[in-house]
Amino acid sequence: MDKMESTRDRLIQLLAENGDAYISGQALSEAIGISRNAVWKQMKELEKDGYQIEAKPRIGYRITKFPDKISSNTLKWGLETEWIGKTIIHHPSVDSTQAIGHQSARDGAPHGTIIVADEQTGGRGRMNRDWHSAKGKGMWLSLILRPKIPPTHAAQLTLLTATVLAEVLDQYDSINPSIKWPNDILINEKKTAGILTEMQAEQDQIQYILIGIGLNVNQTKDDLHQDIQSKATSLRIETDNEFSIKNIIQELLVAFEKSFDNYIEQGFLPIKKKWESYGFKMGKDIVIKTFKDIWRAPFLGISDDGALCTESKQGKSISLYSAEIEWFDE
């Protein structure tokens, strides 16, 4: 962050803390360490970015409205969290937020850092599949975590993230999300979000976990590539309404922080139960293909380490970590 960005970030923080009350130019000048004229110039730059600022002579300034566009400042405005999102890295366009996240984590970015972009030109999902990340149409972000848990528990955070995202979407009318194992969010049996978790660890200690989330928000059907129109959807397609991406990100961060803190205190069992309440095809037959065999068996839930619980061809309980699953009946 350069000096100008740091000054502007501090300025907005002070205005946000003051809420609807005015704060004088002199008070801002002294708090930030710049002249009153420099404060005025910063206010004009904020107005160019779409902030609505009310200024009264001899009384001071206040922000009456933030632009709905995504930036580190607009995301911090009104974000009621204790630790998540205190550092936000925003880019208009990146290859992928995961790539930026890895570099930021290696450079010492703190626990709870958010990397968010308006567009990803090289977004990817599980198994290195492409993820189409249209500009200004969806939520493309990565979250840096430095949890004090064993590396063997890292998969639990992927499942936690899926439940948080499902719960956030579930609050909107006409959206009934489900989670397809392990971490795709479906609406009406079409994919609308994916989660990619990557970890850097040494022996029994996690250095950092990077959780990437891609959510289709305001795409129309024409915005989706023709080859995925039958398999993918967006919140707008499903509801015929446009959504504030900024608000969804803030709602996600608040919900994630609460869920993560509860997980650290209470363990994985509450997350497991919640995941299974959203689980796609829970209790129903799925088709399982392995290298040697193919069979139908019921999807019975998930294990503590994220494995798919089902039955073998002989009817015995088994856990699968990798297999080709046919979820949809032809």
Short mmCIF file of C-alpha atoms in Angstrom, two decimals:
data_model
loop_
_atom_site.label_atom_id
_atom_site.label_comp_id
_atom_site.label_asym_id
_atom_site.label_seq_id
_atom_site.Cartn_x
_atom_site.Cartn_y
_atom_site.Cartn_z
CA MET A 1 0.00 0.00 0.00
CA ASP A 2 1.53 3.36 -1.01
CA LYS A 3 1.37 6.50 1.14
CA MET A 4 -1.61 8.00 -0.71
CA GLU A 5 -3.66 4.79 -0.38
CA SER A 6 -2.71 4.58 3.31
CA THR A 7 -3.83 8.18 3.88
CA ARG A 8 -7.11 7.62 2.08
CA ASP A 9 -7.74 4.37 3.95
CA ARG A 10 -7.18 6.14 7.29
CA LEU A 11 -9.41 9.03 6.21
CA ILE A 12 -12.28 6.71 5.36
CA GLN A 13 -11.76 4.77 8.57
CA LEU A 14 -12.14 7.96 10.61
CA LEU A 15 -15.25 9.00 8.71
CA ALA A 16 -16.73 5.51 9.11
CA GLU A 17 -16.07 5.49 12.84
CA ASN A 18 -17.89 8.82 13.11
CA GLY A 19 -20.98 7.43 11.39
CA ASP A 20 -23.58 10.12 10.64
CA ALA A 21 -21.77 12.75 12.72
CA TYR A 22 -19.58 15.37 11.12
CA ILE A 23 -15.84 15.45 11.79
CA SER A 24 -13.95 18.67 11.29
CA GLY A 25 -11.23 19.21 8.75
CA GLN A 26 -8.91 20.22 11.59
CA ALA A 27 -9.58 16.97 13.48
CA LEU A 28 -8.93 14.94 10.31
CA SER A 29 -5.79 16.93 9.60
CA GLU A 30 -4.36 16.28 13.07
CA ALA A 31 -5.35 12.60 13.14
CA ILE A 32 -3.81 11.79 9.76
CA GLY A 33 -0.91 14.23 9.81
CA ILE A 34 -1.71 16.15 6.62
CA SER A 35 -2.80 19.74 5.99
CA ARG A 36 -6.46 20.76 5.90
CA ASN A 37 -6.01 21.58 2.23
CA ALA A 38 -4.73 18.03 1.65
CA VAL A 39 -7.82 16.70 3.45
CA TRP A 40 -10.02 18.70 1.08
CA LYS A 41 -8.14 17.32 -1.95
CA GLN A 42 -8.57 13.78 -0.67
CA MET A 43 -12.32 14.39 -0.32
CA LYS A 44 -12.48 15.50 -3.95
CA GLU A 45 -10.66 12.34 -5.04
CA LEU A 46 -13.15 10.23 -3.10
CA GLU A 47 -16.01 12.02 -4.85
CA LYS A 48 -14.45 11.12 -8.20
CA ASP A 49 -14.56 7.48 -7.10
CA GLY A 50 -18.30 7.75 -6.45
CA TYR A 51 -18.38 8.54 -2.74
CA GLN A 52 -21.04 11.03 -1.70
CA ILE A 53 -19.55 13.44 0.82
CA GLU A 54 -21.39 16.17 2.66
CA ALA A 55 -19.27 19.13 3.71
CA LYS A 56 -20.42 22.01 5.91
CA PRO A 57 -18.27 25.09 6.57
CA ARG A 58 -16.96 25.28 10.17
CA ILE A 59 -18.63 21.93 10.95
CA GLY A 60 -16.83 19.30 8.90
CA TYR A 61 -17.31 16.31 6.63
CA ARG A 62 -19.27 13.09 6.59
CA ILE A 63 -19.77 10.33 4.02
CA THR A 64 -23.44 9.86 3.20
CA LYS A 65 -23.09 7.07 0.65
CA PHE A 66 -20.43 4.68 -0.60
CA PRO A 67 -20.32 3.54 -4.23
CA ASP A 68 -21.54 -0.02 -4.74
CA LYS A 69 -18.39 -0.88 -6.66
CA ILE A 70 -15.83 -3.14 -5.06
CA SER A 71 -12.74 -1.68 -3.41
CA SER A 72 -10.90 -2.20 -0.15
CA ASN A 73 -12.55 0.93 1.24
CA THR A 74 -16.13 0.10 0.23
CA LEU A 75 -15.77 -3.41 1.64
CA LYS A 76 -14.47 -2.12 4.97
CA TRP A 77 -17.31 0.41 5.26
CA GLY A 78 -19.86 -1.17 7.60
CA LEU A 79 -18.00 -4.49 7.86
CA GLU A 80 -18.69 -5.64 11.42
CA THR A 81 -15.97 -8.22 11.99
CA GLU A 82 -13.26 -8.67 14.59
CA TRP A 83 -10.41 -10.11 12.49
CA ILE A 84 -11.49 -11.06 9.00
CA GLY A 85 -11.15 -8.46 6.27
CA LYS A 86 -8.99 -6.07 8.27
CA THR A 87 -6.54 -6.35 5.38
CA ILE A 88 -8.22 -6.30 1.96
CA ILE A 89 -6.29 -6.46 -1.31
CA HIS A 90 -8.38 -5.44 -4.31
CA HIS A 91 -7.47 -5.61 -8.00
CA PRO A 92 -9.68 -4.71 -10.96
CA SER A 93 -8.27 -7.67 -12.92
CA VAL A 94 -5.96 -10.54 -11.96
CA ASP A 95 -4.92 -13.88 -13.38
CA SER A 96 -6.39 -15.44 -10.24
CA THR A 97 -6.95 -14.33 -6.66
CA GLN A 98 -5.32 -17.59 -5.57
CA ALA A 99 -2.04 -16.61 -7.24
CA ILE A 100 -2.10 -13.21 -5.51
CA GLY A 101 -3.08 -14.93 -2.27
CA HIS A 102 -0.12 -17.30 -2.31
CA GLN A 103 2.32 -14.46 -2.87
CA SER A 104 0.67 -12.31 -0.19
CA ALA A 105 0.74 -15.18 2.30
CA ARG A 106 4.42 -15.82 1.61
CA ASP A 107 5.04 -12.10 2.14
CA GLY A 108 3.46 -12.30 5.60
CA ALA A 109 -0.15 -11.22 5.02
CA PRO A 110 -2.02 -11.69 8.30
CA HIS A 111 -4.72 -14.21 9.19
CA GLY A 112 -8.02 -13.05 7.72
CA THR A 113 -6.57 -11.19 4.73
CA ILE A 114 -8.96 -11.00 1.75
CA ILE A 115 -7.92 -10.83 -1.90
CA VAL A 116 -10.77 -9.77 -4.18
CA ALA A 117 -10.95 -8.99 -7.89
CA ASP A 118 -13.53 -7.63 -10.31
CA GLU A 119 -12.30 -10.12 -12.90
CA GLN A 120 -10.09 -13.21 -13.13
CA THR A 121 -8.48 -13.94 -16.47
CA GLY A 122 -7.11 -17.31 -15.38
CA GLY A 123 -9.52 -18.49 -12.70
CA ARG A 124 -9.47 -22.19 -11.94
CA GLY A 125 -11.35 -24.69 -9.84
CA ARG A 126 -10.65 -28.19 -8.58
CA MET A 127 -8.64 -30.54 -10.81
CA ASN A 128 -7.21 -27.39 -12.47
CA ARG A 129 -10.45 -26.81 -14.40
CA ASP A 130 -11.11 -23.34 -15.83
CA TRP A 131 -13.50 -21.08 -13.94
CA HIS A 132 -15.08 -18.34 -16.04
CA SER A 133 -14.84 -15.13 -13.99
CA ALA A 134 -16.58 -12.33 -15.89
CA LYS A 135 -15.76 -8.73 -14.98
CA GLY A 136 -18.13 -7.20 -12.46
CA LYS A 137 -20.53 -10.15 -12.68
CA GLY A 138 -19.50 -12.29 -9.76
CA MET A 139 -17.67 -12.64 -6.48
CA TRP A 140 -14.08 -13.71 -7.00
CA LEU A 141 -12.06 -13.79 -3.78
CA SER A 142 -9.50 -15.68 -1.76
CA LEU A 143 -9.07 -15.79 1.99
CA ILE A 144 -5.80 -16.31 3.84
CA LEU A 145 -6.07 -18.29 7.08
CA ARG A 146 -3.36 -19.22 9.56
CA PRO A 147 -5.27 -21.60 11.84
CA LYS A 148 -3.69 -23.48 14.72
CA ILE A 149 -5.07 -26.86 13.64
CA PRO A 150 -3.33 -30.01 12.35
CA PRO A 151 -2.79 -30.14 8.56
CA THR A 152 -4.98 -33.26 8.52
CA HIS A 153 -7.95 -31.06 9.47
CA ALA A 154 -7.51 -28.61 6.59
CA ALA A 155 -10.27 -30.28 4.55
CA GLN A 156 -12.72 -29.38 7.30
CA LEU A 157 -12.28 -25.70 6.44
CA THR A 158 -13.35 -26.39 2.86
CA LEU A 159 -16.55 -27.98 4.16
CA LEU A 160 -17.02 -25.10 6.60
CA THR A 161 -16.72 -22.59 3.76
CA ALA A 162 -19.33 -24.44 1.72
CA THR A 163 -21.81 -24.36 4.61
CA VAL A 164 -21.21 -20.65 5.20
CA LEU A 165 -21.78 -19.82 1.53
CA ALA A 166 -24.91 -21.97 1.41
CA GLU A 167 -26.31 -20.26 4.50
CA VAL A 168 -25.63 -16.78 3.10
CA LEU A 169 -27.40 -17.62 -0.16
CA ASP A 170 -30.24 -19.37 1.67
CA GLN A 171 -31.35 -16.07 3.21
CA TYR A 172 -32.35 -14.71 -0.22
CA ASP A 173 -35.85 -15.33 -1.55
CA SER A 174 -36.21 -17.99 -4.26
CA ILE A 175 -32.70 -19.35 -3.69
CA ASN A 176 -32.49 -22.85 -2.24
CA PRO A 177 -28.83 -23.87 -2.37
CA SER A 178 -27.42 -27.34 -1.97
CA ILE A 179 -23.82 -28.54 -1.66
CA LYS A 180 -22.53 -31.15 -4.10
CA TRP A 181 -19.65 -33.05 -2.55
CA PRO A 182 -17.18 -31.82 -1.80
CA ASN A 183 -17.71 -28.10 -2.30
CA ASP A 184 -19.83 -27.00 -5.28
CA ILE A 185 -22.87 -24.87 -4.53
CA LEU A 186 -25.88 -25.79 -6.68
CA ILE A 187 -29.15 -23.98 -7.29
CA ASN A 188 -31.79 -26.01 -9.10
CA GLU A 189 -29.10 -28.64 -9.73
CA LYS A 190 -26.87 -26.15 -11.56
CA LYS A 191 -23.49 -24.95 -10.34
CA THR A 192 -23.36 -21.37 -9.14
CA ALA A 193 -20.27 -21.43 -6.91
CA GLY A 194 -17.06 -23.37 -6.38
CA ILE A 195 -14.46 -23.49 -3.63
CA LEU A 196 -10.76 -24.24 -4.01
CA THR A 197 -8.61 -24.82 -0.93
CA GLU A 198 -4.82 -24.92 -1.04
CA MET A 199 -2.39 -25.32 1.85
CA GLN A 200 1.23 -24.66 2.66
CA ALA A 201 2.43 -26.70 5.62
CA GLU A 202 5.52 -28.22 7.18
CA GLN A 203 5.25 -31.56 9.00
CA ASP A 204 2.56 -31.00 11.64
CA GLN A 205 2.23 -27.21 11.30
CA ILE A 206 0.15 -25.18 8.85
CA GLN A 207 1.87 -22.09 7.49
CA TYR A 208 -1.28 -20.89 5.76
CA ILE A 209 -4.46 -22.07 4.09
CA LEU A 210 -5.80 -20.27 1.05
CA ILE A 211 -9.51 -20.63 0.32
CA GLY A 212 -10.70 -19.40 -3.08
CA ILE A 213 -14.40 -18.78 -3.73
CA GLY A 214 -16.02 -18.08 -7.07
CA LEU A 215 -19.72 -17.17 -7.12
CA ASN A 216 -21.80 -16.34 -10.18
CA VAL A 217 -23.94 -13.37 -9.19
CA ASN A 218 -25.20 -11.07 -11.93
CA GLN A 219 -24.55 -13.05 -15.11
CA THR A 220 -27.39 -13.43 -17.58
CA LYS A 221 -27.64 -16.66 -19.53
CA ASP A 222 -25.88 -14.98 -22.47
CA ASP A 223 -22.93 -14.14 -20.19
CA LEU A 224 -22.25 -17.84 -19.59
CA HIS A 225 -20.22 -19.77 -22.14
CA GLN A 226 -22.45 -21.86 -24.35
CA ASP A 227 -20.76 -25.08 -23.28
CA ILE A 228 -21.77 -24.57 -19.62
CA GLN A 229 -25.22 -22.97 -19.95
CA SER A 230 -26.93 -26.28 -19.21
CA LYS A 231 -24.75 -26.92 -16.13
CA ALA A 232 -24.20 -23.48 -14.60
CA THR A 233 -26.35 -20.64 -13.34
CA SER A 234 -26.21 -17.37 -11.40
CA LEU A 235 -28.23 -15.66 -8.70
CA ARG A 236 -29.64 -13.29 -11.31
CA ILE A 237 -30.71 -16.09 -13.65
CA GLU A 238 -32.47 -17.88 -10.81
CA THR A 239 -34.26 -14.84 -9.35
CA ASP A 240 -34.41 -12.32 -12.21
CA ASN A 241 -32.91 -9.78 -9.81
CA GLU A 242 -29.55 -8.01 -9.65
CA PHE A 243 -27.52 -8.29 -6.46
CA SER A 244 -24.96 -6.12 -4.70
CA ILE A 245 -21.70 -8.06 -4.87
CA LYS A 246 -20.29 -5.82 -2.15
CA ASN A 247 -23.12 -6.74 0.22
CA ILE A 248 -22.74 -10.46 -0.51
CA ILE A 249 -19.00 -10.29 0.24
CA GLN A 250 -19.63 -8.50 3.53
CA GLU A 251 -22.35 -10.97 4.51
CA LEU A 252 -20.01 -13.85 3.68
CA LEU A 253 -17.15 -12.43 5.75
CA VAL A 254 -19.35 -11.83 8.81
CA ALA A 255 -20.82 -15.33 8.58
CA PHE A 256 -17.43 -16.95 7.97
CA GLU A 257 -15.84 -15.29 10.99
CA LYS A 258 -18.65 -16.47 13.26
CA SER A 259 -18.57 -20.02 11.88
CA PHE A 260 -14.76 -20.24 12.04
CA ASP A 261 -14.66 -19.02 15.66
CA ASN A 262 -17.36 -21.55 16.61
CA TYR A 263 -15.42 -24.29 14.83
CA ILE A 264 -12.26 -23.52 16.80
CA GLU A 265 -14.26 -23.67 20.05
CA GLN A 266 -16.68 -26.52 19.32
CA GLY A 267 -14.94 -28.69 16.74
CA PHE A 268 -16.19 -30.10 13.46
CA LEU A 269 -19.40 -31.90 14.44
CA PRO A 270 -21.73 -28.85 14.11
CA ILE A 271 -20.21 -28.11 10.68
CA LYS A 272 -20.65 -31.73 9.60
CA LYS A 273 -24.35 -31.69 10.55
CA LYS A 274 -24.91 -28.38 8.79
CA TRP A 275 -23.11 -29.55 5.65
CA GLU A 276 -25.24 -32.68 5.52
CA SER A 277 -28.42 -30.61 5.90
CA TYR A 278 -27.49 -28.95 2.58
CA GLY A 279 -25.94 -32.05 1.00
CA PHE A 280 -27.05 -32.74 -2.55
CA LYS A 281 -28.49 -36.25 -3.00
CA MET A 282 -28.17 -37.05 0.72
CA GLY A 283 -29.74 -40.47 1.29
CA LYS A 284 -30.24 -41.02 -2.44
CA ASP A 285 -28.42 -43.31 -4.84
CA ILE A 286 -25.46 -42.06 -6.83
CA VAL A 287 -23.35 -43.86 -9.42
CA ILE A 288 -19.75 -44.48 -8.32
CA LYS A 289 -16.98 -45.26 -10.76
CA THR A 290 -13.52 -46.40 -9.73
CA PHE A 291 -10.64 -47.72 -11.78
CA LYS A 292 -11.94 -51.25 -11.46
CA ASP A 293 -15.70 -51.05 -10.96
CA ILE A 294 -19.00 -49.16 -11.24
CA TRP A 295 -22.02 -49.43 -8.96
CA ARG A 296 -24.99 -47.59 -7.44
CA ALA A 297 -25.08 -46.84 -3.71
CA PRO A 298 -26.65 -44.28 -1.36
CA PHE A 299 -24.82 -41.08 -0.44
CA LEU A 300 -24.72 -41.32 3.36
CA GLY A 301 -22.90 -38.11 4.28
CA ILE A 302 -19.34 -36.99 4.97
CA SER A 303 -16.62 -38.11 7.35
CA ASP A 304 -14.61 -35.84 9.65
CA ASP A 305 -11.86 -35.59 7.04
CA GLY A 306 -14.24 -34.73 4.22
CA ALA A 307 -14.53 -38.15 2.61
CA LEU A 308 -17.76 -39.24 0.95
CA CYS A 309 -19.57 -41.89 3.00
CA THR A 310 -21.36 -44.56 1.01
CA GLU A 311 -21.56 -48.33 0.58
CA SER A 312 -19.43 -50.73 -1.40
CA LYS A 313 -20.88 -52.93 -4.11
CA GLN A 314 -21.19 -55.59 -1.39
CA GLY A 315 -23.18 -53.25 0.88
CA LYS A 316 -20.42 -52.46 3.39
CA SER A 317 -19.86 -48.91 4.71
CA ILE A 318 -16.92 -47.20 3.01
CA SER A 319 -15.37 -43.74 2.70
CA LEU A 320 -14.21 -42.45 -0.66
CA TYR A 321 -11.61 -39.73 -1.09
CA SER A 322 -11.44 -39.86 -4.86
CA ALA A 323 -13.84 -41.41 -7.31
CA GLU A 324 -15.83 -40.39 -10.33
CA ILE A 325 -19.39 -39.74 -9.20
CA GLU A 326 -22.42 -39.45 -11.45
CA TRP A 327 -24.75 -37.20 -9.51
CA PHE A 328 -27.39 -36.61 -12.15
CA ASP A 329 -29.68 -39.22 -13.62
CA GLU A 330 -29.53 -39.29 -17.39
#
